[in-house]
Amino acid sequence: MSSLKKLFSRPTEMGLLIASALVISAMMVNLEISQGNSLTSDILWLIGGYVGIFTVAHVVLCFFARHADQIMLPVVALLNGIGLVMIYRIDLARDFTLANRQVMWSMVGVALLVGVLVVVRDHRVMRKYSYLLGLLGLILLALPLVWPTSMNADARIWISIGPFSVQPGEFSKILLLLFFAQLLATKRALFNVAGYRFLGLEFPRLRDLAPVLAVWAIAILIMAISNDFGPALLLFATVLGMMFLATARVSWLIIGTLLVIVGGTGVYLISDKIQQRVANFMDPLATYDSTGFQLSQSLFGLSWGGVTGTGLGQGYSADFIPVVWSDFILAAIGEEFGLIGLAAVIIMFAILVTRGFRTALTVRDSYGKLVASGLSLTIAIQIFVVVGGITALLPMTGLTTPFMSAGGSSLMANYVLLGLLLRISDSARRPAEQPAPPQPQRAVSDAASHSANPQTGIFSQVKEVG
């Protein structure tokens, strides 16, 4: 296929990316007008950077993964763009420069996506390095515990590299999922071995529980030392979901729920931070002047926005919610775009997750199925936890909204995740290679050759028939 044909091999993706660029451009212009500002070169930089980033991503997909799903990238582009608009809205309210940095991190994230597509030509190659990837994931997860950092944070999840701060746990999550996908793919029959029956359910043998108990113990240990609940909960829930998808046994979910209850209770008893978050979840207004202020302002903003919202640039969450650009960016969107706008964002995430699970259903190998389902599941769980946190349906966990919240670590890791999903999708949708036509048998006219080697023809015919 010629280069020109490859450039137009993904028309649906191209059309949706153009539509998303028009939507984001209109939102940017509308925001400036609503604030009484004149259109400046800053807007052109943000819009131009957005268009350039995803143009590059589209072109790379046309050449390196032209059979991949054509919906995922436009959905992510729109989510990233809406997050960029809200971050720019926060910049105008608080005189920050977060939007420019978000464009830069988006460039780095798309560069990582391109790197994944170029380097990983076949997702099955990663199976060879599964134990190495798992070891690297554990090292990254524990790195903040020993790495000196200049950040004064209550959770030890950051490392400082020059002027930048990175959260290695975002990347370790993906590496550990790749490791567990390989483990489940090779030990799937072992996990299906019946053990004990109780109330009509089949529970696994104790030795088969070892992988789940190991993940549970690691998660509890990390929560206790790093004083952070969200990433460990996300990892454990995702691995548990992968085990259920691999075995279709409800008993795994029951065991996992019990382990979460036991581990969560233990962490609650020893962690003042978790106790405060649970107290804020129970009654945020009781601690409005201290730890409950952030959640209370989120609830005020969502109620003030109502169904249709206050309008872009007309809300108060961007001004009053602490760190609104990270943990609570969905609260600002819910206030200014209303229930309709927040529901639209959640639906876009649902589309992304659905396309990921569709990829898991269509890919031919079990490893690819588990990787695609695990990566999709981690996005679904993260969105569920984040939305539950800002609406006081769940205690806050400190997780950020994928592709929307400000920050480099989450954005880069999620683009790596997207790159892996697109690579698996390309493999799933790529037409199967046609078998080579059978070669005609050579006519042997020399009767002397048969007499000289009488068994050659016989073995050749057997081989041809077989």
Short mmCIF file of C-alpha atoms in Angstrom, two decimals:
data_model
loop_
_atom_site.label_atom_id
_atom_site.label_comp_id
_atom_site.label_asym_id
_atom_site.label_seq_id
_atom_site.Cartn_x
_atom_site.Cartn_y
_atom_site.Cartn_z
CA MET A 1 0.00 0.00 0.00
CA SER A 2 1.36 3.39 -0.98
CA SER A 3 2.06 6.12 1.56
CA LEU A 4 -0.80 8.27 0.25
CA LYS A 5 -3.29 5.43 0.65
CA LYS A 6 -2.05 4.77 4.17
CA LEU A 7 -2.68 8.42 5.13
CA PHE A 8 -6.35 7.97 4.22
CA SER A 9 -6.70 4.44 5.58
CA ARG A 10 -8.42 5.63 8.77
CA PRO A 11 -11.18 8.03 7.59
CA THR A 12 -13.45 7.59 10.62
CA GLU A 13 -10.66 8.53 13.00
CA MET A 14 -9.68 11.51 10.87
CA GLY A 15 -13.24 12.84 10.76
CA LEU A 16 -13.75 12.43 14.50
CA LEU A 17 -10.43 14.14 15.27
CA ILE A 18 -11.42 17.11 13.09
CA ALA A 19 -14.76 17.30 14.90
CA SER A 20 -13.05 17.18 18.31
CA ALA A 21 -10.64 19.94 17.24
CA LEU A 22 -13.59 22.14 16.22
CA VAL A 23 -15.34 21.50 19.56
CA ILE A 24 -12.25 22.32 21.62
CA SER A 25 -11.52 25.44 19.53
CA ALA A 26 -15.08 26.67 20.02
CA MET A 27 -14.83 26.05 23.79
CA MET A 28 -11.55 27.96 24.00
CA VAL A 29 -12.93 30.96 22.11
CA ASN A 30 -16.15 30.89 24.14
CA LEU A 31 -14.16 30.85 27.37
CA GLU A 32 -12.14 33.91 26.40
CA ILE A 33 -15.25 35.81 25.35
CA SER A 34 -17.09 34.89 28.58
CA GLN A 35 -14.19 36.31 30.59
CA GLY A 36 -14.19 39.56 28.59
CA ASN A 37 -10.74 38.85 27.16
CA SER A 38 -9.54 39.47 23.64
CA LEU A 39 -8.27 36.55 21.56
CA THR A 40 -4.50 36.39 21.92
CA SER A 41 -1.65 34.22 20.69
CA ASP A 42 -2.00 32.09 23.83
CA ILE A 43 -5.23 30.66 22.43
CA LEU A 44 -3.55 29.94 19.10
CA TRP A 45 -0.72 28.15 20.91
CA LEU A 46 -3.12 25.96 22.88
CA ILE A 47 -5.34 25.13 19.90
CA GLY A 48 -2.39 24.70 17.53
CA GLY A 49 -0.57 22.47 19.97
CA TYR A 50 -3.70 20.36 20.45
CA VAL A 51 -4.24 19.94 16.70
CA GLY A 52 -0.57 19.22 16.04
CA ILE A 53 -0.30 16.58 18.76
CA PHE A 54 -3.19 14.47 17.53
CA THR A 55 -2.33 14.97 13.88
CA VAL A 56 0.99 13.29 14.60
CA ALA A 57 -0.74 10.50 16.51
CA HIS A 58 -3.15 9.93 13.63
CA VAL A 59 -0.39 9.81 11.01
CA VAL A 60 1.63 7.33 13.09
CA LEU A 61 -1.41 5.09 13.47
CA CYS A 62 -1.96 5.17 9.70
CA PHE A 63 1.54 3.80 9.14
CA PHE A 64 2.14 1.54 12.14
CA ALA A 65 -1.32 0.35 13.25
CA ARG A 66 -3.76 1.11 10.46
CA HIS A 67 -6.12 -1.73 11.49
CA ALA A 68 -6.46 -0.45 15.08
CA ASP A 69 -9.74 0.82 16.52
CA GLN A 70 -10.67 4.20 15.02
CA ILE A 71 -12.75 5.43 17.96
CA MET A 72 -10.29 5.27 20.88
CA LEU A 73 -7.93 8.07 19.84
CA PRO A 74 -10.68 10.63 19.04
CA VAL A 75 -12.40 9.92 22.37
CA VAL A 76 -9.12 10.39 24.24
CA ALA A 77 -8.39 13.54 22.21
CA LEU A 78 -11.75 15.02 23.20
CA LEU A 79 -11.26 14.11 26.87
CA ASN A 80 -7.76 15.58 26.84
CA GLY A 81 -9.07 18.71 25.13
CA ILE A 82 -11.91 19.24 27.61
CA GLY A 83 -9.43 18.83 30.44
CA LEU A 84 -7.15 21.37 28.77
CA VAL A 85 -10.03 23.86 28.49
CA MET A 86 -10.86 23.48 32.19
CA ILE A 87 -7.21 23.82 33.18
CA TYR A 88 -6.97 27.02 31.11
CA ARG A 89 -10.16 28.18 32.86
CA ILE A 90 -8.43 27.60 36.21
CA ASP A 91 -5.37 29.50 34.96
CA LEU A 92 -7.55 32.53 34.23
CA ALA A 93 -9.13 32.33 37.68
CA ARG A 94 -5.94 31.86 39.67
CA ASP A 95 -3.26 33.40 37.43
CA PHE A 96 -1.51 30.07 36.88
CA THR A 97 0.29 28.66 33.83
CA LEU A 98 -0.86 25.06 34.08
CA ALA A 99 -2.33 24.92 30.57
CA ASN A 100 1.00 25.45 28.83
CA ARG A 101 2.54 22.68 30.89
CA GLN A 102 -0.43 20.44 30.12
CA VAL A 103 0.18 20.90 26.39
CA MET A 104 3.82 20.00 26.94
CA TRP A 105 2.94 16.86 28.91
CA SER A 106 0.40 15.93 26.25
CA MET A 107 3.19 16.12 23.67
CA VAL A 108 5.34 13.85 25.81
CA GLY A 109 2.41 11.47 26.32
CA VAL A 110 1.69 11.21 22.59
CA ALA A 111 5.43 10.72 21.99
CA LEU A 112 5.29 7.73 24.37
CA LEU A 113 2.21 6.44 22.54
CA VAL A 114 4.13 6.69 19.27
CA GLY A 115 7.08 4.92 20.87
CA VAL A 116 4.86 2.04 22.00
CA LEU A 117 3.39 1.64 18.50
CA VAL A 118 6.79 1.78 16.81
CA VAL A 119 8.70 -0.47 19.23
CA VAL A 120 5.98 -3.01 20.11
CA ARG A 121 4.99 -4.39 16.72
CA ASP A 122 3.40 -7.47 18.28
CA HIS A 123 1.97 -7.42 21.79
CA ARG A 124 2.78 -11.12 22.25
CA VAL A 125 6.48 -10.29 22.35
CA MET A 126 5.96 -8.80 25.82
CA ARG A 127 5.20 -12.27 27.17
CA LYS A 128 8.91 -13.08 27.01
CA TYR A 129 9.70 -10.24 29.42
CA SER A 130 6.75 -10.62 31.79
CA TYR A 131 8.83 -11.44 34.89
CA LEU A 132 11.25 -8.63 34.11
CA LEU A 133 8.33 -6.22 33.66
CA GLY A 134 6.83 -7.38 36.95
CA LEU A 135 10.12 -6.86 38.79
CA LEU A 136 10.50 -3.40 37.25
CA GLY A 137 6.93 -2.59 38.28
CA LEU A 138 7.65 -3.51 41.91
CA ILE A 139 10.84 -1.43 41.87
CA LEU A 140 8.98 1.62 40.54
CA LEU A 141 6.23 1.10 43.09
CA ALA A 142 8.69 1.08 45.98
CA LEU A 143 11.01 3.75 44.58
CA PRO A 144 9.33 6.73 46.32
CA LEU A 145 9.98 5.08 49.68
CA VAL A 146 13.75 5.44 49.25
CA TRP A 147 14.10 8.26 46.71
CA PRO A 148 14.63 11.75 48.18
CA THR A 149 12.01 14.29 47.09
CA SER A 150 11.53 18.00 47.59
CA MET A 151 7.73 17.76 47.68
CA ASN A 152 6.00 18.28 51.01
CA ALA A 153 3.19 15.79 50.46
CA ASP A 154 1.36 13.65 52.99
CA ALA A 155 1.83 10.58 50.77
CA ARG A 156 5.20 9.21 49.71
CA ILE A 157 4.37 8.55 46.05
CA TRP A 158 6.58 11.11 44.27
CA ILE A 159 10.22 11.29 43.23
CA SER A 160 12.07 14.42 42.13
CA ILE A 161 14.15 14.39 38.94
CA GLY A 162 15.71 17.80 38.48
CA PRO A 163 12.94 20.41 38.27
CA PHE A 164 10.26 17.75 37.66
CA SER A 165 8.34 15.48 40.02
CA VAL A 166 7.22 12.08 38.80
CA GLN A 167 4.82 9.53 40.26
CA PRO A 168 6.35 6.15 39.28
CA GLY A 169 3.35 4.24 40.59
CA GLU A 170 1.40 5.32 37.50
CA PHE A 171 3.81 3.37 35.30
CA SER A 172 4.24 0.43 37.67
CA LYS A 173 0.49 -0.19 37.45
CA ILE A 174 0.79 -0.97 33.74
CA LEU A 175 3.91 -3.12 34.16
CA LEU A 176 2.32 -5.19 36.91
CA LEU A 177 -0.83 -5.69 34.83
CA LEU A 178 1.31 -7.06 32.00
CA PHE A 179 2.95 -9.46 34.45
CA PHE A 180 -0.34 -10.68 35.91
CA ALA A 181 -1.81 -11.12 32.43
CA GLN A 182 0.99 -13.52 31.56
CA LEU A 183 0.64 -15.30 34.91
CA LEU A 184 -3.09 -15.79 34.42
CA ALA A 185 -2.66 -16.86 30.80
CA THR A 186 -0.21 -19.62 31.72
CA LYS A 187 -1.83 -20.70 35.02
CA ARG A 188 -5.46 -20.35 33.97
CA ALA A 189 -6.21 -24.07 34.29
CA LEU A 190 -4.71 -24.10 37.78
CA PHE A 191 -7.03 -21.32 38.97
CA ASN A 192 -10.04 -23.26 37.71
CA VAL A 193 -9.26 -26.33 39.82
CA ALA A 194 -12.08 -26.92 42.26
CA GLY A 195 -11.25 -26.74 45.93
CA TYR A 196 -14.01 -26.39 48.49
CA ARG A 197 -17.76 -25.99 48.09
CA PHE A 198 -19.71 -23.65 50.36
CA LEU A 199 -23.28 -22.41 49.81
CA GLY A 200 -23.21 -23.74 46.27
CA LEU A 201 -20.02 -21.91 45.32
CA GLU A 202 -16.67 -23.47 44.47
CA PHE A 203 -13.76 -21.84 46.29
CA PRO A 204 -10.14 -22.32 45.17
CA ARG A 205 -7.55 -24.30 47.03
CA LEU A 206 -5.34 -22.42 49.45
CA ARG A 207 -2.22 -22.78 47.30
CA ASP A 208 -4.13 -21.39 44.32
CA LEU A 209 -4.92 -18.29 46.38
CA ALA A 210 -1.22 -17.44 46.64
CA PRO A 211 -1.13 -14.86 43.78
CA VAL A 212 -4.16 -12.97 45.15
CA LEU A 213 -2.82 -13.06 48.69
CA ALA A 214 0.55 -11.80 47.46
CA VAL A 215 -1.05 -8.85 45.66
CA TRP A 216 -3.20 -8.17 48.72
CA ALA A 217 -0.17 -8.21 51.05
CA ILE A 218 1.85 -5.95 48.75
CA ALA A 219 -1.06 -3.51 48.47
CA ILE A 220 -1.50 -3.34 52.25
CA LEU A 221 2.23 -2.88 52.80
CA ILE A 222 2.43 -0.07 50.25
CA MET A 223 -0.62 1.66 51.74
CA ALA A 224 0.85 1.48 55.22
CA ILE A 225 4.31 2.77 54.29
CA SER A 226 3.46 5.33 51.61
CA ASN A 227 0.29 6.50 53.38
CA ASP A 228 -1.68 6.33 50.13
CA PHE A 229 -4.80 4.28 49.53
CA GLY A 230 -5.84 4.89 45.91
CA PRO A 231 -3.16 3.27 43.69
CA ALA A 232 -2.97 0.09 45.76
CA LEU A 233 -6.76 -0.25 45.74
CA LEU A 234 -6.82 0.30 41.98
CA LEU A 235 -4.15 -2.35 41.36
CA PHE A 236 -5.75 -4.94 43.61
CA ALA A 237 -9.26 -4.40 42.18
CA THR A 238 -7.96 -4.64 38.62
CA VAL A 239 -6.03 -7.87 39.22
CA LEU A 240 -9.07 -9.33 40.97
CA GLY A 241 -11.25 -8.41 38.00
CA MET A 242 -8.75 -10.02 35.62
CA MET A 243 -8.85 -13.22 37.67
CA PHE A 244 -12.64 -13.26 37.47
CA LEU A 245 -12.55 -12.72 33.71
CA ALA A 246 -10.01 -15.52 33.34
CA THR A 247 -11.86 -18.05 35.49
CA ALA A 248 -15.54 -16.88 35.54
CA ARG A 249 -15.73 -17.92 39.20
CA VAL A 250 -17.74 -15.69 41.53
CA SER A 251 -15.83 -17.06 44.49
CA TRP A 252 -12.81 -14.95 43.49
CA LEU A 253 -14.91 -11.79 43.82
CA ILE A 254 -16.16 -12.86 47.23
CA ILE A 255 -12.63 -13.58 48.41
CA GLY A 256 -11.40 -10.27 47.04
CA THR A 257 -14.21 -8.36 48.75
CA LEU A 258 -13.37 -9.99 52.06
CA LEU A 259 -9.70 -9.14 51.64
CA VAL A 260 -10.58 -5.51 50.86
CA ILE A 261 -12.71 -5.32 54.01
CA VAL A 262 -10.01 -6.86 56.19
CA GLY A 263 -7.20 -4.80 54.68
CA GLY A 264 -9.21 -1.59 54.65
CA THR A 265 -10.14 -2.02 58.30
CA GLY A 266 -6.51 -2.61 59.23
CA VAL A 267 -5.31 0.45 57.33
CA TYR A 268 -8.10 2.56 58.85
CA LEU A 269 -7.02 1.63 62.36
CA ILE A 270 -3.39 2.68 61.85
CA SER A 271 -3.70 5.63 59.43
CA ASP A 272 -4.89 9.06 60.57
CA LYS A 273 -5.17 10.13 56.93
CA ILE A 274 -7.62 7.33 56.08
CA GLN A 275 -9.61 8.08 59.22
CA GLN A 276 -9.96 11.72 58.15
CA ARG A 277 -11.10 10.75 54.66
CA VAL A 278 -13.71 8.36 56.02
CA ALA A 279 -14.92 11.07 58.42
CA ASN A 280 -15.16 13.54 55.55
CA PHE A 281 -17.07 10.98 53.53
CA MET A 282 -19.55 10.43 56.36
CA ASP A 283 -20.12 14.16 57.04
CA PRO A 284 -18.00 16.65 55.09
CA LEU A 285 -19.76 19.67 56.59
CA ALA A 286 -18.73 18.63 60.10
CA THR A 287 -15.11 19.41 59.18
CA TYR A 288 -15.87 22.20 56.71
CA ASP A 289 -13.22 24.53 58.16
CA SER A 290 -10.45 21.94 57.85
CA THR A 291 -10.20 18.59 56.06
CA GLY A 292 -13.78 18.60 54.76
CA PHE A 293 -13.49 21.93 52.92
CA GLN A 294 -12.48 20.42 49.56
CA LEU A 295 -15.29 17.88 49.41
CA SER A 296 -17.83 20.37 50.72
CA GLN A 297 -16.97 22.87 47.99
CA SER A 298 -17.27 20.08 45.44
CA LEU A 299 -20.78 19.25 46.61
CA PHE A 300 -21.76 22.94 46.64
CA GLY A 301 -20.49 23.36 43.09
CA LEU A 302 -22.27 20.29 41.76
CA SER A 303 -25.55 21.36 43.36
CA TRP A 304 -25.14 24.92 42.07
CA GLY A 305 -24.50 23.65 38.54
CA GLY A 306 -27.68 21.60 38.50
CA VAL A 307 -28.73 19.94 35.26
CA THR A 308 -27.50 22.42 32.66
CA GLY A 309 -24.59 24.06 34.53
CA THR A 310 -23.65 27.64 35.25
CA GLY A 311 -21.82 28.05 31.94
CA LEU A 312 -18.16 27.82 30.98
CA GLY A 313 -16.20 30.35 32.99
CA GLN A 314 -19.11 31.20 35.30
CA GLY A 315 -18.62 28.73 38.13
CA TYR A 316 -16.93 29.01 41.52
CA SER A 317 -15.28 25.60 41.86
CA ALA A 318 -12.28 26.77 39.84
CA ASP A 319 -11.74 29.54 42.38
CA PHE A 320 -12.42 27.83 45.70
CA ILE A 321 -11.70 24.09 45.52
CA PRO A 322 -8.10 23.34 46.55
CA VAL A 323 -6.12 21.44 43.87
CA VAL A 324 -9.20 21.47 41.63
CA TRP A 325 -7.02 20.87 38.56
CA SER A 326 -6.02 17.42 39.84
CA ASP A 327 -8.34 15.38 42.05
CA PHE A 328 -11.48 17.49 41.54
CA ILE A 329 -11.44 18.56 37.89
CA LEU A 330 -14.68 16.64 37.33
CA ALA A 331 -16.31 18.73 40.07
CA ALA A 332 -15.48 21.92 38.13
CA ILE A 333 -16.84 20.33 34.94
CA GLY A 334 -20.00 19.26 36.78
CA GLU A 335 -20.63 22.80 38.00
CA GLU A 336 -20.01 24.69 34.75
CA PHE A 337 -21.43 22.07 32.34
CA GLY A 338 -24.02 20.61 34.71
CA LEU A 339 -25.25 17.07 35.03
CA ILE A 340 -25.57 16.88 31.24
CA GLY A 341 -21.92 17.79 30.69
CA LEU A 342 -20.60 15.52 33.44
CA ALA A 343 -22.72 12.64 32.12
CA ALA A 344 -21.32 13.26 28.63
CA VAL A 345 -17.77 12.98 29.98
CA ILE A 346 -18.61 9.74 31.80
CA ILE A 347 -20.21 8.38 28.62
CA MET A 348 -17.01 9.14 26.69
CA PHE A 349 -15.04 7.15 29.24
CA ALA A 350 -17.63 4.38 28.93
CA ILE A 351 -17.11 4.36 25.15
CA LEU A 352 -13.35 4.09 25.63
CA VAL A 353 -13.73 1.21 28.10
CA THR A 354 -16.26 -0.51 25.84
CA ARG A 355 -13.93 -0.34 22.86
CA GLY A 356 -11.17 -1.76 25.02
CA PHE A 357 -13.30 -4.71 26.08
CA ARG A 358 -14.37 -5.21 22.48
CA THR A 359 -10.70 -5.47 21.60
CA ALA A 360 -10.30 -8.07 24.35
CA LEU A 361 -13.15 -10.11 22.86
CA THR A 362 -11.82 -10.03 19.31
CA VAL A 363 -8.09 -10.59 19.83
CA ARG A 364 -7.10 -14.19 19.18
CA ASP A 365 -4.66 -15.00 22.00
CA SER A 366 -5.47 -15.32 25.70
CA TYR A 367 -2.60 -13.04 26.75
CA GLY A 368 -3.89 -10.23 24.56
CA LYS A 369 -7.41 -10.75 25.92
CA LEU A 370 -6.22 -10.42 29.51
CA VAL A 371 -4.01 -7.39 28.82
CA ALA A 372 -6.75 -5.52 26.95
CA SER A 373 -9.39 -6.34 29.56
CA GLY A 374 -7.05 -5.41 32.42
CA LEU A 375 -6.12 -2.05 30.90
CA SER A 376 -9.78 -1.28 30.17
CA LEU A 377 -10.83 -2.38 33.62
CA THR A 378 -8.32 -0.12 35.35
CA ILE A 379 -9.77 2.92 33.53
CA ALA A 380 -13.31 1.90 34.48
CA ILE A 381 -12.42 1.38 38.14
CA GLN A 382 -10.50 4.65 38.30
CA ILE A 383 -13.40 6.67 36.89
CA PHE A 384 -15.84 4.94 39.23
CA VAL A 385 -13.69 5.77 42.25
CA VAL A 386 -13.04 9.38 41.18
CA VAL A 387 -16.71 10.15 40.49
CA GLY A 388 -17.70 8.44 43.73
CA GLY A 389 -15.14 10.55 45.61
CA ILE A 390 -16.24 13.99 44.32
CA THR A 391 -19.91 13.17 44.98
CA ALA A 392 -19.34 11.74 48.50
CA LEU A 393 -20.52 8.29 47.46
CA LEU A 394 -17.06 6.89 48.32
CA PRO A 395 -14.18 8.12 50.46
CA MET A 396 -11.61 10.15 48.55
CA THR A 397 -8.64 8.14 47.30
CA GLY A 398 -6.46 10.79 45.65
CA LEU A 399 -6.75 9.24 42.18
CA THR A 400 -6.79 11.60 39.21
CA THR A 401 -9.08 11.61 36.19
CA PRO A 402 -7.34 9.90 33.24
CA PHE A 403 -6.41 12.21 30.32
CA MET A 404 -8.08 15.23 31.98
CA SER A 405 -6.35 16.11 35.24
CA ALA A 406 -3.25 18.32 35.18
CA GLY A 407 0.02 16.51 35.70
CA GLY A 408 2.61 14.66 33.70
CA SER A 409 2.82 11.22 35.35
CA SER A 410 -0.84 10.29 34.93
CA LEU A 411 -1.02 11.69 31.41
CA MET A 412 2.11 9.90 30.20
CA ALA A 413 1.16 6.57 31.77
CA ASN A 414 -2.34 6.68 30.31
CA TYR A 415 -1.00 7.36 26.82
CA VAL A 416 1.24 4.31 27.20
CA LEU A 417 -1.90 2.40 28.22
CA LEU A 418 -3.71 3.72 25.13
CA GLY A 419 -0.78 2.72 22.92
CA LEU A 420 -0.93 -0.86 24.19
CA LEU A 421 -4.69 -1.02 23.63
CA LEU A 422 -4.29 0.28 20.07
CA ARG A 423 -1.53 -2.22 19.35
CA ILE A 424 -3.67 -5.12 20.58
CA SER A 425 -6.63 -3.73 18.63
CA ASP A 426 -4.51 -3.64 15.46
CA SER A 427 -3.59 -7.28 15.98
CA ALA A 428 -7.22 -8.23 16.61
CA ARG A 429 -8.54 -6.46 13.51
CA ARG A 430 -5.71 -7.30 11.16
CA PRO A 431 -6.87 -9.78 8.50
CA ALA A 432 -5.51 -13.25 9.06
CA GLU A 433 -2.69 -14.15 6.74
CA GLN A 434 -3.81 -16.42 3.94
CA PRO A 435 -1.94 -19.73 3.77
CA ALA A 436 0.44 -20.11 0.87
CA PRO A 437 -1.00 -22.08 -2.05
CA PRO A 438 0.26 -25.67 -2.24
CA GLN A 439 3.25 -26.16 -4.48
CA PRO A 440 2.64 -28.53 -7.41
CA GLN A 441 4.61 -31.73 -7.34
CA ARG A 442 7.55 -31.81 -9.67
CA ALA A 443 7.12 -34.23 -12.51
CA VAL A 444 9.89 -36.78 -12.51
CA SER A 445 10.49 -38.09 -15.96
CA ASP A 446 13.67 -39.93 -15.29
CA ALA A 447 12.68 -43.48 -14.30
CA ALA A 448 16.22 -44.10 -13.19
CA SER A 449 15.84 -41.62 -10.37
CA HIS A 450 13.00 -43.69 -8.89
CA SER A 451 15.04 -46.80 -9.03
CA ALA A 452 18.04 -45.09 -7.52
CA ASN A 453 16.04 -43.68 -4.57
CA PRO A 454 12.67 -45.42 -4.46
CA GLN A 455 11.51 -43.97 -1.12
CA THR A 456 11.85 -40.26 -2.01
CA GLY A 457 8.61 -40.13 -3.91
CA ILE A 458 6.70 -42.00 -1.24
CA PHE A 459 7.78 -39.63 1.61
CA SER A 460 7.11 -36.62 -0.56
CA GLN A 461 3.58 -37.78 -1.28
CA VAL A 462 2.92 -38.42 2.42
CA LYS A 463 4.18 -34.97 3.25
CA GLU A 464 2.01 -33.37 0.59
CA VAL A 465 -1.10 -35.21 1.80
CA GLY A 466 -0.38 -34.41 5.44
#
